[in-house]
Amino acid sequence: NAGVTQTPKFQVLKTGQSMTLQCAQDMNHNSMYWYRQDPGMGLRLIYYSASEGTTDKGEVPNGYNVSRLNKREFSLRLESAAPSQTSVYFCASSEREKAFLGQYFGPGTRLTVL
Amino acid sequence: AQSVSQHNHHVILSEAASLELGCNYSYGGTVNLFWYVQYPGQHLQLLLKYFSGDPLVKGIKGFEAEFIKSKFSFNLRKPSVQWSDTAEYFCAVNALASGTYKYIFGTGTRLKVLA
């Protein structure tokens, strides 16, 4: 099992450019999440998908869109990147009916917006 | 609003010292509690979890945590730290809100262990 995979691992964008971060999990989990991690602020939830076909806003959704392509894949899109979106982005998944088991995280994407 | 507080932002210890990292949460209902560890340059990994039963839970690498319901706390402990424990540690709470389980993370504690 690869667990949760993310691409790319690193990305540099110019202000105004767009890009999509990809995430896939092979654990047959229903729920998937996108977080951003900034120094001193912990992990903040951007969007989540409780199950295939549904998506909901988290704590910091502005400037982002998501697509739950199928049960395995959950992508995050920046339509017009801004320097404030420089961060490390983590995708995670969990079993919806077994929330007590916790989340599994991908390796992260380090994004720099110039 | 639900929140998780980690009081220590940076901790520096010498090898073999004992460790206790504080975590408090605010939520009145049933919660699941977690500690995650993030080694430098890596992703978050689950260290231990509590959802029911014995409030003293043991995780990997000699870590343990105690759930004290009356204090809304879930502190992480290790009797003797090693250099390899240098990492950032996150406390997280999972609670039912609006029909969906949501995870809330603390801001993290950076632990540096001196050899």
GROMACS .gro file of C-alpha atoms in nm:
model
  229
    1ASN     CA    1   0.000   0.000   0.000
    2ALA     CA    2   0.129   0.344  -0.091
    3GLY     CA    3  -0.109   0.508   0.158
    4VAL     CA    4  -0.165   0.873   0.070
    5THR     CA    5   0.035   1.015  -0.219
    6GLN     CA    6   0.067   1.376  -0.328
    7THR     CA    7   0.210   1.545  -0.634
    8PRO     CA    8   0.408   1.755  -0.684
    9LYS     CA    9   0.644   1.763  -0.384
   10PHE     CA   10   0.770   2.112  -0.457
   11GLN     CA   11   0.633   2.396  -0.668
   12VAL     CA   12   0.721   2.758  -0.729
   13LEU     CA   13   0.457   2.984  -0.881
   14LYS     CA   14   0.437   3.347  -0.975
   15THR     CA   15   0.154   3.558  -0.841
   16GLY     CA   16  -0.156   3.504  -1.051
   17GLN     CA   17  -0.060   3.163  -1.185
   18SER     CA   18  -0.283   2.865  -1.130
   19MET     CA   19  -0.208   2.507  -1.037
   20THR     CA   20  -0.365   2.188  -0.909
   21LEU     CA   21  -0.231   1.976  -0.628
   22GLN     CA   22  -0.312   1.609  -0.664
   23CYS     CA   23  -0.386   1.362  -0.387
   24ALA     CA   24  -0.470   0.994  -0.401
   25GLN     CA   25  -0.523   0.725  -0.136
   26ASP     CA   26  -0.539   0.349  -0.174
   27MET     CA   27  -0.690   0.264   0.165
   28ASN     CA   28  -1.053   0.276   0.047
   29HIS     CA   29  -1.123   0.566   0.282
   30ASN     CA   30  -1.441   0.766   0.244
   31SER     CA   31  -1.315   1.094   0.386
   32MET     CA   32  -1.036   1.311   0.250
   33TYR     CA   33  -0.896   1.647   0.362
   34TRP     CA   34  -0.669   1.928   0.253
   35TYR     CA   35  -0.470   2.121   0.513
   36ARG     CA   36  -0.212   2.394   0.501
   37GLN     CA   37   0.068   2.414   0.754
   38ASP     CA   38   0.226   2.744   0.843
   39PRO     CA   39   0.486   2.811   1.113
   40GLY     CA   40   0.326   2.862   1.453
   41MET     CA   41  -0.024   2.799   1.323
   42GLY     CA   42  -0.043   2.424   1.315
   43LEU     CA   43  -0.263   2.262   1.053
   44ARG     CA   44  -0.559   2.450   0.920
   45LEU     CA   45  -0.832   2.276   0.727
   46ILE     CA   46  -0.894   2.416   0.379
   47TYR     CA   47  -1.157   2.178   0.244
   48TYR     CA   48  -1.275   1.832   0.317
   49SER     CA   49  -1.481   1.563   0.152
   50ALA     CA   50  -1.675   1.342   0.389
   51SER     CA   51  -1.758   1.100   0.110
   52GLU     CA   52  -1.739   1.067  -0.265
   53GLY     CA   53  -1.950   1.335  -0.429
   54THR     CA   54  -1.945   1.580  -0.139
   55THR     CA   55  -1.711   1.863  -0.047
   56ASP     CA   56  -1.728   2.123   0.229
   57LYS     CA   57  -1.535   2.430   0.331
   58GLY     CA   58  -1.300   2.417   0.621
   59GLU     CA   59  -1.141   2.695   0.820
   60VAL     CA   60  -0.950   2.872   0.539
   61PRO     CA   61  -1.118   2.802   0.201
   62ASN     CA   62  -1.072   3.140   0.032
   63GLY     CA   63  -0.863   3.123  -0.283
   64TYR     CA   64  -0.900   2.748  -0.322
   65ASN     CA   65  -1.128   2.502  -0.495
   66VAL     CA   66  -1.145   2.126  -0.468
   67SER     CA   67  -1.266   1.831  -0.669
   68ARG     CA   68  -1.342   1.485  -0.537
   69LEU     CA   69  -1.277   1.306  -0.863
   70ASN     CA   70  -1.363   0.961  -0.729
   71LYS     CA   71  -1.323   0.773  -0.404
   72ARG     CA   72  -0.943   0.766  -0.439
   73GLU     CA   73  -0.863   1.116  -0.557
   74PHE     CA   74  -0.910   1.463  -0.411
   75SER     CA   75  -0.748   1.760  -0.582
   76LEU     CA   76  -0.688   2.115  -0.463
   77ARG     CA   77  -0.679   2.401  -0.710
   78LEU     CA   78  -0.536   2.750  -0.673
   79GLU     CA   79  -0.697   2.960  -0.945
   80SER     CA   80  -0.484   3.273  -0.898
   81ALA     CA   81  -0.197   3.215  -0.660
   82ALA     CA   82  -0.103   3.481  -0.406
   83PRO     CA   83   0.209   3.509  -0.184
   84SER     CA   84  -0.015   3.445   0.119
   85GLN     CA   85  -0.068   3.094  -0.016
   86THR     CA   86   0.298   3.007   0.029
   87SER     CA   87   0.275   2.710   0.260
   88VAL     CA   88   0.311   2.337   0.295
   89TYR     CA   89  -0.002   2.154   0.187
   90PHE     CA   90  -0.099   1.816   0.327
   91CYS     CA   91  -0.366   1.581   0.209
   92ALA     CA   92  -0.514   1.330   0.453
   93SER     CA   93  -0.772   1.054   0.452
   94SER     CA   94  -0.971   0.866   0.712
   95GLU     CA   95  -1.246   0.608   0.748
   96ARG     CA   96  -1.567   0.798   0.785
   97GLU     CA   97  -1.732   0.536   1.006
   98LYS     CA   98  -1.420   0.484   1.216
   99ALA     CA   99  -1.314   0.837   1.293
  100PHE     CA  100  -1.150   0.717   1.614
  101LEU     CA  101  -0.875   0.556   1.407
  102GLY     CA  102  -0.738   0.895   1.307
  103GLN     CA  103  -0.612   1.032   0.979
  104TYR     CA  104  -0.340   0.924   0.741
  105PHE     CA  105  -0.131   1.198   0.587
  106GLY     CA  106   0.050   1.236   0.258
  107PRO     CA  107   0.410   1.360   0.230
  108GLY     CA  108   0.310   1.718   0.156
  109THR     CA  109   0.361   1.974  -0.119
  110ARG     CA  110   0.585   2.272  -0.045
  111LEU     CA  111   0.449   2.565  -0.244
  112THR     CA  112   0.618   2.901  -0.286
  113VAL     CA  113   0.436   3.188  -0.452
  114LEU     CA  114   0.659   3.475  -0.562
  115ALA     CA  115  -1.602   2.706   1.907
  116GLN     CA  116  -1.398   2.392   1.944
  117SER     CA  117  -1.030   2.448   1.999
  118VAL     CA  118  -0.711   2.269   2.098
  119SER     CA  119  -0.439   2.439   2.298
  120GLN     CA  120  -0.080   2.330   2.322
  121HIS     CA  121   0.087   2.548   2.580
  122ASN     CA  122   0.449   2.471   2.502
  123HIS     CA  123   0.559   2.596   2.163
  124HIS     CA  124   0.925   2.506   2.194
  125VAL     CA  125   1.084   2.257   2.431
  126ILE     CA  126   1.453   2.178   2.459
  127LEU     CA  127   1.565   1.875   2.658
  128SER     CA  128   1.879   1.673   2.706
  129GLU     CA  129   1.880   1.305   2.625
  130ALA     CA  130   1.735   1.088   2.903
  131ALA     CA  131   1.526   1.374   3.040
  132SER     CA  132   1.156   1.317   3.093
  133LEU     CA  133   0.902   1.478   2.865
  134GLU     CA  134   0.552   1.605   2.920
  135LEU     CA  135   0.370   1.809   2.657
  136GLY     CA  136   0.041   1.969   2.749
  137CYS     CA  137  -0.278   1.956   2.545
  138ASN     CA  138  -0.616   2.097   2.641
  139TYR     CA  139  -0.930   2.102   2.432
  140SER     CA  140  -1.264   2.272   2.450
  141TYR     CA  141  -1.559   2.056   2.351
  142GLY     CA  142  -1.838   1.930   2.570
  143GLY     CA  143  -1.932   1.613   2.385
  144THR     CA  144  -1.765   1.284   2.307
  145VAL     CA  145  -1.422   1.323   2.154
  146ASN     CA  146  -1.148   1.111   2.008
  147LEU     CA  147  -0.799   1.234   2.092
  148PHE     CA  148  -0.474   1.198   1.903
  149TRP     CA  149  -0.108   1.286   1.913
  150TYR     CA  150   0.078   1.310   1.585
  151VAL     CA  151   0.450   1.348   1.532
  152GLN     CA  152   0.620   1.519   1.240
  153TYR     CA  153   0.992   1.449   1.200
  154PRO     CA  154   1.193   1.713   1.011
  155GLY     CA  155   1.093   1.719   0.646
  156GLN     CA  156   0.836   1.445   0.684
  157HIS     CA  157   0.460   1.414   0.703
  158LEU     CA  158   0.251   1.367   1.015
  159GLN     CA  159   0.240   1.021   1.164
  160LEU     CA  160   0.001   0.895   1.428
  161LEU     CA  161   0.175   0.850   1.762
  162LEU     CA  162  -0.119   0.737   1.972
  163LYS     CA  163  -0.492   0.774   2.010
  164TYR     CA  164  -0.766   0.755   2.270
  165PHE     CA  165  -1.132   0.689   2.203
  166SER     CA  166  -1.255   0.482   2.498
  167GLY     CA  167  -1.145   0.256   2.781
  168ASP     CA  168  -0.830   0.299   2.984
  169PRO     CA  169  -0.750   0.671   2.991
  170LEU     CA  170  -0.378   0.594   2.990
  171VAL     CA  171  -0.284   0.499   2.636
  172LYS     CA  172   0.047   0.377   2.508
  173GLY     CA  173   0.177   0.453   2.165
  174ILE     CA  174   0.481   0.385   1.957
  175LYS     CA  175   0.841   0.458   2.057
  176GLY     CA  176   0.769   0.459   2.432
  177PHE     CA  177   0.522   0.748   2.430
  178GLU     CA  178   0.209   0.750   2.640
  179ALA     CA  179  -0.073   0.994   2.704
  180GLU     CA  180  -0.333   1.033   2.975
  181PHE     CA  181  -0.687   1.149   2.913
  182ILE     CA  182  -0.826   1.345   3.208
  183LYS     CA  183  -1.186   1.419   3.124
  184SER     CA  184  -1.244   1.658   3.412
  185LYS     CA  185  -0.954   1.874   3.296
  186PHE     CA  186  -1.021   1.840   2.923
  187SER     CA  187  -0.659   1.738   2.887
  188PHE     CA  188  -0.460   1.479   2.696
  189ASN     CA  189  -0.096   1.526   2.787
  190LEU     CA  190   0.184   1.340   2.614
  191ARG     CA  191   0.464   1.184   2.817
  192LYS     CA  192   0.785   0.993   2.770
  193PRO     CA  193   1.006   0.890   3.063
  194SER     CA  194   1.337   0.925   2.879
  195VAL     CA  195   1.374   1.108   2.549
  196GLN     CA  196   1.625   1.030   2.278
  197TRP     CA  197   1.792   1.252   2.020
  198SER     CA  198   1.574   1.084   1.757
  199ASP     CA  199   1.262   1.224   1.927
  200THR     CA  200   1.348   1.568   1.791
  201ALA     CA  201   1.032   1.657   1.601
  202GLU     CA  202   0.717   1.862   1.610
  203TYR     CA  203   0.425   1.716   1.804
  204PHE     CA  204   0.060   1.793   1.737
  205CYS     CA  205  -0.238   1.723   1.955
  206ALA     CA  206  -0.569   1.677   1.772
  207VAL     CA  207  -0.932   1.630   1.865
  208ASN     CA  208  -1.194   1.461   1.655
  209ALA     CA  209  -1.554   1.544   1.739
  210LEU     CA  210  -1.894   1.518   1.580
  211ALA     CA  211  -2.015   1.853   1.450
  212SER     CA  212  -2.310   1.907   1.215
  213GLY     CA  213  -2.327   1.539   1.138
  214THR     CA  214  -1.963   1.511   1.036
  215TYR     CA  215  -1.654   1.420   1.228
  216LYS     CA  216  -1.407   1.705   1.219
  217TYR     CA  217  -1.047   1.713   1.326
  218ILE     CA  218  -0.904   2.013   1.505
  219PHE     CA  219  -0.530   2.046   1.554
  220GLY     CA  220  -0.327   2.235   1.807
  221THR     CA  221  -0.052   2.469   1.690
  222GLY     CA  222   0.219   2.216   1.765
  223THR     CA  223   0.517   2.186   1.999
  224ARG     CA  224   0.869   2.176   1.859
  225LEU     CA  225   1.086   1.943   2.064
  226LYS     CA  226   1.461   1.954   2.036
  227VAL     CA  227   1.660   1.687   2.216
  228LEU     CA  228   2.026   1.759   2.272
  229ALA     CA  229   2.265   1.468   2.245
   0.00000   0.00000   0.00000
